[in-house]
Coordinates of C-alpha atoms in Angstrom, one line a residue:
M110 CA -51.3 -42.0 26.4
P111 CA -49.0 -38.9 26.2
E112 CA -49.5 -36.3 23.1
P113 CA -48.0 -37.6 20.3
V114 CA -44.1 -36.5 19.8
A115 CA -43.5 -34.2 17.1
V116 CA -40.6 -35.7 14.8
I117 CA -39.8 -33.1 11.7
G118 CA -37.3 -34.8 9.2
G119 CA -37.5 -38.0 7.8
G120 CA -34.0 -38.7 7.2
L121 CA -32.0 -41.6 8.8
A122 CA -32.5 -39.3 11.9
G123 CA -35.9 -38.7 12.0
A124 CA -36.6 -42.5 11.3
E125 CA -34.8 -43.7 14.4
A126 CA -36.1 -41.1 16.8
A127 CA -39.9 -42.3 15.7
F128 CA -39.2 -45.8 16.0
R129 CA -37.8 -45.6 18.9
L130 CA -40.1 -43.3 20.5
A131 CA -42.8 -46.3 19.3
C132 CA -40.4 -48.8 20.8
E133 CA -41.4 -47.1 24.4
G134 CA -44.8 -47.3 23.6
I135 CA -44.7 -43.1 22.6
P136 CA -46.9 -42.0 19.5
V137 CA -45.1 -40.4 17.2
R138 CA -46.2 -37.3 14.5
L139 CA -43.3 -37.9 11.7
Y140 CA -43.6 -34.9 9.6
E141 CA -41.7 -35.0 6.1
M142 CA -42.1 -32.7 3.5
R143 CA -40.9 -34.9 0.5
P144 CA -42.3 -35.5 -2.0
G145 CA -44.3 -32.4 -1.9
K146 CA -41.3 -30.4 -1.5
M147 CA -38.1 -32.0 -3.0
T148 CA -34.2 -30.7 -2.1
P149 CA -31.9 -30.4 -4.5
A150 CA -30.8 -33.9 -4.0
H151 CA -33.6 -36.4 -3.4
R152 CA -34.7 -38.0 -5.8
T153 CA -38.0 -39.5 -3.7
G154 CA -40.9 -39.3 -1.3
L155 CA -39.3 -42.3 0.6
L156 CA -38.6 -42.1 4.5
G157 CA -34.4 -42.6 5.3
E158 CA -33.7 -42.1 1.5
L159 CA -29.7 -42.2 0.9
V160 CA -28.5 -39.4 -0.8
C161 CA -24.4 -39.9 -1.2
S162 CA -23.3 -42.8 -1.3
N163 CA -25.0 -46.6 -0.7
S164 CA -22.3 -47.2 1.6
L165 CA -22.9 -47.7 5.3
K166 CA -19.3 -48.3 6.0
S167 CA -17.1 -50.4 8.0
E168 CA -18.4 -53.2 10.2
A169 CA -15.0 -54.0 11.5
E170 CA -14.8 -54.6 15.3
A171 CA -11.5 -52.5 15.5
S172 CA -13.0 -49.4 13.5
A173 CA -14.9 -46.7 14.6
Q174 CA -17.8 -47.6 12.2
G175 CA -17.8 -51.2 13.6
M176 CA -17.8 -50.4 17.1
L177 CA -21.0 -47.4 16.7
K178 CA -22.6 -50.3 14.7
Q179 CA -22.1 -52.6 17.1
E180 CA -24.0 -49.7 19.7
L181 CA -26.7 -49.4 17.5
R182 CA -27.7 -53.3 17.2
M183 CA -27.4 -53.4 21.0
F184 CA -30.1 -49.7 20.5
N185 CA -32.7 -52.1 18.2
S186 CA -31.1 -50.0 15.4
L187 CA -34.3 -49.9 12.9
I188 CA -31.5 -48.8 10.1
L189 CA -29.4 -51.2 10.4
Q190 CA -32.5 -54.4 10.6
C191 CA -33.1 -52.4 7.2
A192 CA -29.7 -52.5 5.9
D193 CA -29.4 -56.4 6.5
K194 CA -32.1 -57.2 4.6
V195 CA -31.0 -55.3 1.5
R196 CA -27.6 -55.3 1.4
V197 CA -24.9 -55.9 -1.6
P198 CA -21.7 -56.9 -1.7
A199 CA -19.1 -54.1 -0.4
G200 CA -15.6 -56.0 0.6
A201 CA -15.2 -55.6 4.4
A202 CA -18.3 -53.0 4.4
L203 CA -22.1 -53.0 4.7
A204 CA -23.5 -51.5 1.2
V205 CA -27.3 -51.7 0.8
D206 CA -29.6 -51.3 -2.6
R207 CA -30.6 -47.7 -2.0
E208 CA -33.8 -48.1 -3.5
R209 CA -35.1 -51.0 -1.4
F210 CA -33.5 -49.7 1.6
A211 CA -35.6 -46.8 1.7
G212 CA -38.5 -48.8 1.2
L213 CA -38.6 -50.8 3.6
V214 CA -37.6 -47.6 6.1
T215 CA -41.0 -46.5 4.5
E216 CA -43.0 -49.6 4.7
T217 CA -41.8 -50.7 8.6
L218 CA -42.3 -46.9 10.2
S219 CA -45.8 -46.6 7.9
A220 CA -47.0 -50.0 8.9
N221 CA -46.2 -49.2 12.8
S222 CA -49.7 -47.7 14.8
L223 CA -47.9 -45.3 17.2
I224 CA -46.2 -43.7 13.9
E225 CA -48.3 -41.4 11.7
I226 CA -46.3 -40.0 8.8
V227 CA -47.6 -36.3 8.0
C228 CA -46.4 -35.3 4.5
E229 CA -46.2 -31.6 4.7
E230 CA -43.4 -28.9 4.9
V231 CA -42.7 -27.7 9.0
Q232 CA -41.8 -24.2 8.3
S233 CA -41.2 -23.5 12.1
I234 CA -41.1 -25.7 15.9
P235 CA -44.5 -25.8 17.3
D236 CA -44.4 -23.8 20.7
A237 CA -45.7 -26.6 23.3
G238 CA -44.7 -30.5 23.6
V239 CA -41.9 -32.7 23.1
V240 CA -40.5 -32.0 19.9
I241 CA -37.3 -33.1 17.9
I242 CA -36.0 -31.4 15.0
A243 CA -34.1 -33.6 12.2
T244 CA -34.3 -32.0 9.1
G245 CA -30.9 -33.3 8.1
P246 CA -28.6 -30.9 6.0
L247 CA -30.9 -30.7 3.4
T248 CA -32.9 -28.0 5.8
S249 CA -35.5 -26.3 4.4
D250 CA -35.3 -22.5 3.8
A251 CA -38.2 -21.6 6.1
M252 CA -36.9 -23.8 8.7
A253 CA -33.3 -22.5 8.2
S254 CA -34.7 -19.1 8.4
W255 CA -36.7 -20.5 12.0
L256 CA -33.6 -22.0 13.4
M257 CA -31.3 -18.6 12.8
K258 CA -33.9 -16.8 14.4
A259 CA -34.5 -18.3 17.5
S260 CA -30.5 -19.8 18.1
G261 CA -30.2 -16.1 17.8
S262 CA -26.9 -16.5 15.3
D263 CA -26.6 -17.6 11.6
N264 CA -26.3 -21.2 11.0
L265 CA -23.6 -22.3 9.5
H266 CA -22.8 -24.7 6.6
F267 CA -20.6 -26.7 4.5
Y268 CA -21.3 -27.9 1.1
D269 CA -21.6 -31.6 0.0
A270 CA -21.2 -33.2 -3.2
I271 CA -22.5 -36.8 -4.6
A272 CA -20.3 -39.3 -6.8
P273 CA -22.1 -40.2 -10.4
S274 CA -23.2 -43.5 -11.1
L275 CA -23.0 -46.1 -14.0
L276 CA -24.4 -49.5 -15.6
L277 CA -22.1 -51.8 -15.4
D278 CA -23.3 -53.5 -18.6
S279 CA -22.1 -50.2 -20.5
V280 CA -17.8 -50.6 -18.5
D281 CA -14.8 -52.6 -20.5
L282 CA -14.9 -55.8 -18.0
G283 CA -11.7 -56.6 -20.6
K284 CA -9.8 -53.6 -18.6
V285 CA -10.9 -53.9 -15.4
Y286 CA -10.7 -56.5 -12.2
K287 CA -11.9 -57.5 -9.0
A288 CA -10.5 -56.7 -5.9
S289 CA -10.9 -55.3 -2.3
R290 CA -8.3 -53.2 -0.9
Y291 CA -5.2 -55.7 0.8
D292 CA -7.6 -58.4 0.0
R293 CA -10.3 -57.6 2.9
G294 CA -13.4 -59.4 2.9
T295 CA -14.8 -60.5 -0.9
A296 CA -13.4 -59.1 -3.9
D297 CA -16.8 -57.2 -4.4
Y298 CA -15.2 -53.9 -5.9
Y299 CA -14.2 -53.5 -9.7
N300 CA -10.9 -51.4 -10.0
C301 CA -10.2 -49.4 -13.0
P302 CA -6.2 -49.0 -13.3
M303 CA -4.1 -46.6 -15.0
N304 CA -0.3 -45.7 -15.7
R305 CA 1.3 -42.8 -15.0
E306 CA 0.6 -41.4 -18.5
E307 CA -2.8 -42.2 -18.4
Y308 CA -3.5 -40.8 -14.6
E309 CA -1.5 -37.4 -15.5
R310 CA -3.5 -37.5 -19.1
F311 CA -6.7 -37.9 -16.5
Y312 CA -5.8 -35.2 -14.0
Q313 CA -5.1 -32.4 -16.6
E314 CA -8.8 -32.5 -17.9
L315 CA -10.2 -33.0 -14.9
V316 CA -8.7 -30.0 -13.0
E317 CA -9.1 -28.2 -16.4
A318 CA -13.0 -29.1 -16.6
D319 CA -16.2 -26.6 -16.3
T320 CA -17.4 -26.2 -12.8
R321 CA -21.1 -25.5 -12.4
A322 CA -21.6 -21.8 -11.5
G323 CA -21.5 -21.0 -8.2
R324 CA -24.7 -20.3 -5.9
D325 CA -24.4 -17.5 -3.1
F326 CA -24.1 -20.4 -0.6
E327 CA -21.1 -21.8 -2.0
K328 CA -19.1 -18.7 -1.2
G329 CA -18.0 -20.9 2.1
A330 CA -15.7 -24.0 2.7
F331 CA -16.2 -27.5 1.4
F332 CA -16.3 -30.2 4.3
N333 CA -13.1 -32.3 3.9
A334 CA -15.0 -35.7 4.1
C335 CA -17.3 -34.9 1.0
M336 CA -14.3 -33.1 -1.2
P337 CA -15.4 -32.9 -5.0
V338 CA -12.8 -34.7 -6.8
E339 CA -11.9 -31.6 -8.8
E340 CA -11.2 -29.7 -5.6
I341 CA -9.1 -32.7 -4.2
A342 CA -7.4 -32.6 -7.5
A343 CA -6.5 -28.9 -7.7
R344 CA -3.9 -29.2 -4.3
G345 CA -1.5 -31.2 -6.2
I346 CA -1.2 -34.2 -8.9
D347 CA -0.1 -36.3 -6.4
T348 CA -3.2 -35.8 -3.7
L349 CA -5.4 -37.9 -6.1
R350 CA -2.8 -41.0 -5.8
F351 CA -2.6 -40.4 -2.4
G352 CA -6.2 -40.7 -1.7
T353 CA -9.0 -41.2 -3.6
M354 CA -7.6 -43.2 -6.7
R355 CA -4.3 -44.8 -4.1
P356 CA -3.4 -47.7 -5.8
V357 CA -1.6 -49.7 -2.8
G358 CA -3.1 -52.9 -2.1
L359 CA -5.0 -53.1 -5.2
D360 CA -3.0 -55.4 -7.4
N361 CA -4.3 -56.9 -10.0
P362 CA -4.9 -60.8 -9.1
S363 CA -4.8 -62.0 -12.2
S364 CA -1.4 -60.7 -13.7
G365 CA 0.3 -59.2 -10.2
N366 CA 1.0 -55.9 -12.0
K367 CA 0.9 -52.8 -9.9
A368 CA -1.3 -49.3 -10.9
Y369 CA 0.2 -46.1 -11.2
A370 CA -3.7 -44.9 -9.5
V371 CA -6.9 -47.0 -9.1
V372 CA -10.6 -45.9 -9.5
Q373 CA -12.8 -48.3 -7.7
L374 CA -16.5 -48.8 -8.4
R375 CA -18.6 -50.1 -5.4
Q376 CA -22.3 -52.3 -6.3
E377 CA -25.0 -49.6 -5.2
D378 CA -27.8 -52.1 -6.1
L379 CA -29.2 -55.7 -5.3
E380 CA -29.1 -57.2 -8.9
G381 CA -25.6 -55.3 -9.8
R382 CA -26.4 -53.8 -12.5
V383 CA -25.5 -50.1 -10.9
Y384 CA -22.2 -49.3 -9.7
G385 CA -20.8 -45.7 -8.6
L386 CA -17.0 -44.2 -8.9
V387 CA -15.7 -44.5 -5.2
G388 CA -15.0 -41.1 -3.4
F389 CA -15.9 -39.2 -6.5
Q390 CA -18.2 -36.2 -5.5
T391 CA -17.9 -33.9 -7.9
R392 CA -19.6 -30.6 -9.1
L393 CA -18.2 -30.8 -12.6
K394 CA -20.7 -29.6 -15.5
W395 CA -22.7 -32.8 -16.5
P396 CA -21.1 -33.0 -20.1
E397 CA -17.8 -32.3 -18.5
Q398 CA -18.6 -35.2 -15.9
Q399 CA -19.7 -37.4 -19.4
R400 CA -16.2 -36.4 -20.8
V401 CA -13.8 -36.3 -18.0
F402 CA -15.0 -39.6 -16.7
R403 CA -14.9 -41.7 -19.7
M404 CA -10.9 -41.3 -20.0
I405 CA -10.8 -44.0 -16.8
P406 CA -9.4 -47.1 -18.2
G407 CA -12.7 -49.0 -18.9
L408 CA -15.4 -45.9 -18.6
E409 CA -14.5 -45.2 -22.0
K410 CA -18.2 -46.0 -23.0
A411 CA -20.0 -45.8 -19.7
E412 CA -23.7 -45.1 -19.4
F413 CA -24.2 -42.7 -16.2
V414 CA -27.4 -43.1 -14.8
R415 CA -26.8 -40.6 -11.9
Y416 CA -24.4 -37.3 -12.4
G417 CA -22.9 -35.9 -9.8
A418 CA -24.2 -32.7 -7.8
M419 CA -23.6 -30.0 -5.0
H420 CA -26.1 -29.4 -2.4
R421 CA -26.1 -26.7 0.8
N422 CA -25.7 -28.9 3.4
T423 CA -26.7 -27.0 7.1
F424 CA -25.8 -27.6 10.4
I425 CA -26.6 -25.3 13.9
N426 CA -23.6 -24.3 16.8
S427 CA -24.3 -27.3 18.7
P428 CA -21.8 -26.1 21.1
R429 CA -23.3 -23.1 21.9
L430 CA -27.2 -24.3 21.5
L431 CA -27.6 -28.1 22.9
K432 CA -26.9 -30.2 26.1
T433 CA -25.0 -33.1 25.6
S434 CA -28.7 -34.8 26.3
L435 CA -29.5 -33.3 22.7
Q436 CA -32.1 -30.9 24.3
F437 CA -32.2 -27.1 23.5
K438 CA -30.8 -25.0 26.3
A439 CA -33.0 -22.6 26.4
R440 CA -36.1 -25.2 25.9
P441 CA -36.0 -28.6 26.9
S442 CA -38.7 -30.1 25.6
L443 CA -37.3 -29.4 22.0
L444 CA -34.7 -32.1 20.8
A445 CA -31.9 -31.9 17.7
A446 CA -30.6 -34.9 16.0
G447 CA -29.2 -36.2 12.5
Q448 CA -26.4 -34.0 10.3
L449 CA -28.0 -30.7 11.7
I450 CA -26.5 -30.7 14.7
G451 CA -23.4 -31.7 13.7
V452 CA -22.6 -34.8 13.0
E453 CA -21.2 -36.3 9.8
G454 CA -22.1 -40.0 8.5
Y455 CA -25.1 -41.9 7.7
M456 CA -24.7 -44.2 10.7
E457 CA -23.7 -41.2 13.2
S458 CA -26.8 -39.0 12.1
A459 CA -29.2 -42.5 12.9
A460 CA -27.1 -43.1 16.0
T461 CA -28.5 -39.5 17.1
G462 CA -31.9 -40.3 16.4
I463 CA -32.0 -43.0 18.3
L464 CA -30.6 -41.0 20.8
A465 CA -33.1 -38.2 21.2
G466 CA -35.9 -40.6 20.4
L467 CA -34.8 -42.5 23.5
N468 CA -34.3 -39.1 25.5
A469 CA -38.1 -37.3 23.9
A470 CA -39.5 -40.8 25.3
R471 CA -38.0 -40.2 28.7
L472 CA -39.5 -37.1 28.8
C473 CA -42.8 -38.1 28.3
N474 CA -43.0 -40.3 31.2
G475 CA -41.3 -38.0 33.7
K476 CA -37.9 -39.0 33.6
S477 CA -34.9 -37.1 33.4
P478 CA -32.8 -38.1 29.8
L479 CA -29.5 -39.9 29.7
V480 CA -26.5 -38.8 29.0
L481 CA -24.5 -41.9 27.8
P482 CA -20.7 -42.3 28.8
D483 CA -17.6 -41.1 26.9
T484 CA -16.6 -44.3 26.4
C485 CA -18.7 -45.1 24.3
M486 CA -19.1 -43.9 20.4
L487 CA -22.1 -42.3 20.4
G488 CA -21.5 -40.5 23.7
A489 CA -18.1 -39.6 22.5
L490 CA -19.2 -38.0 19.3
V491 CA -22.3 -36.8 20.9
N492 CA -20.0 -35.1 23.9
Y493 CA -17.6 -33.5 21.3
V494 CA -20.8 -32.2 19.3
C495 CA -22.0 -30.6 22.0
T496 CA -18.8 -29.1 23.9
A497 CA -16.4 -28.5 21.1
R498 CA -15.6 -24.6 20.6
E499 CA -18.2 -22.7 19.5
D500 CA -15.7 -20.4 17.0
R501 CA -14.3 -23.7 15.2
F502 CA -17.2 -26.1 15.0
Q503 CA -17.0 -28.3 12.2
P504 CA -19.0 -31.1 11.5
M505 CA -17.3 -34.6 13.2
N506 CA -17.4 -38.3 12.1
A507 CA -16.8 -41.1 14.6
N508 CA -13.4 -42.0 15.3
F509 CA -11.2 -43.1 18.0
G510 CA -9.5 -39.7 18.5
L511 CA -12.8 -38.8 20.3
L512 CA -12.6 -41.3 22.8
P513 CA -10.7 -41.2 26.1
V514 CA -7.2 -42.9 26.4
L515 CA -7.2 -46.6 27.8
N516 CA -5.7 -46.7 31.6
S517 CA -2.8 -49.3 29.8
R518 CA -0.6 -48.2 26.9
I519 CA -0.9 -51.0 24.3
K520 CA 1.3 -50.4 21.0
N521 CA -0.4 -52.2 18.6
K522 CA -3.4 -49.8 16.9
Q523 CA -5.4 -52.4 15.9
E524 CA -5.6 -54.2 19.6
R525 CA -6.1 -50.7 21.2
Y526 CA -9.3 -49.9 18.9
L527 CA -10.0 -53.3 19.7
E528 CA -10.1 -52.9 23.5
M529 CA -11.6 -49.2 23.1
S530 CA -14.6 -51.0 21.7
R531 CA -14.9 -53.6 24.0
R532 CA -14.8 -51.0 26.8
G533 CA -17.1 -49.0 25.5
I534 CA -19.5 -52.1 24.7
Q535 CA -19.3 -53.4 28.3
A536 CA -20.4 -49.2 29.0
L537 CA -23.6 -49.4 27.4
T538 CA -24.8 -52.9 28.8
E539 CA -24.3 -51.4 32.7
L540 CA -26.9 -49.1 31.3
S541 CA -30.0 -51.4 31.7
E542 CA -32.3 -48.8 31.0
L543 CA -30.9 -48.9 26.8
S544 CA -32.4 -52.5 26.2
P545 CA -34.9 -52.0 23.5
K546 CA -38.5 -53.1 24.5

């Protein structure tokens, strides 16, 4: 029996890494500092807690997220196994009950005899043995300091925001309607329509609302995928109408009326009591969130159970530090995974955790680490993260732009994406060593 691999961080990437190692018969010591030391955004000490949204995004085969999910299922993904058991209605997307999801991840890992869970903060990386660092975007100050010293350069960072959640029974259902955009999937979203006058009044209050005073770490740039709604609005009066609040494809099914702008609410728990404001990440002060968001039709008496918040997301300069096997160039027995390496998104984080766990197991067994083909979504994403320009490196989501072009030209975008997805899945099936034990 080899020495336990130390996996530092109990988020999605750390959970997947530990699970994959155990599937390979390798003992694991999984470190998580919560609940002894909490982060600004977490609420529990559970492993795999979802901080921002409860959505794991699209399952459609002709989407980047759908393709990535197919690959993860081939890898025997723990996260998707748990998500499938606690999913909530979300149209064509996969969304989960947050607390039940994290509880199930924790329960599964705790029950595995090869995984020892250690609830303590790791402030520096052990000098010996195989180690995976997956401390995530909310890496503690002590670990961030260690990373800066070890890498020889400052960490990069961006700023993330969380959207508020509210109780459905506080929503005026007479003013909202259920629909999914373009009728894709089932009608699982509540839609709050605005006419032009309502939108312009809401917009004006939003851009003039009081934001929380910025801390030192907020002097940089926001990451576009998690831009606070007030920051988007500040770019121009129509930016929300062509983004977060776009009304296209969301006509009221009972009346056929077209709205000028729409705010969507997405279910966040199995019972359907809690809903989140889709795309409404914010750093407004809490009283301002209550005041401004209650201007949305149907939310005049909204009871918020979670306010939007802001936190620092830290990531390393992976093109400078990592190989495409997710090993550190300066220390091959040290691997990294998750948002810490500069991938953005729940599934992207989980996927890199699987790859790090797989390669850590191979190191323990005296085998060479794997580098995935760039025709699969995970391989393309890791390839980008580890080979991008060091001086312009920014976090990246899964997207078809990362994949090499097809040999034959296909004009129809949906058909082209389907063919890219099939090509990538086929490339993975040819790697027999990836089959879970």
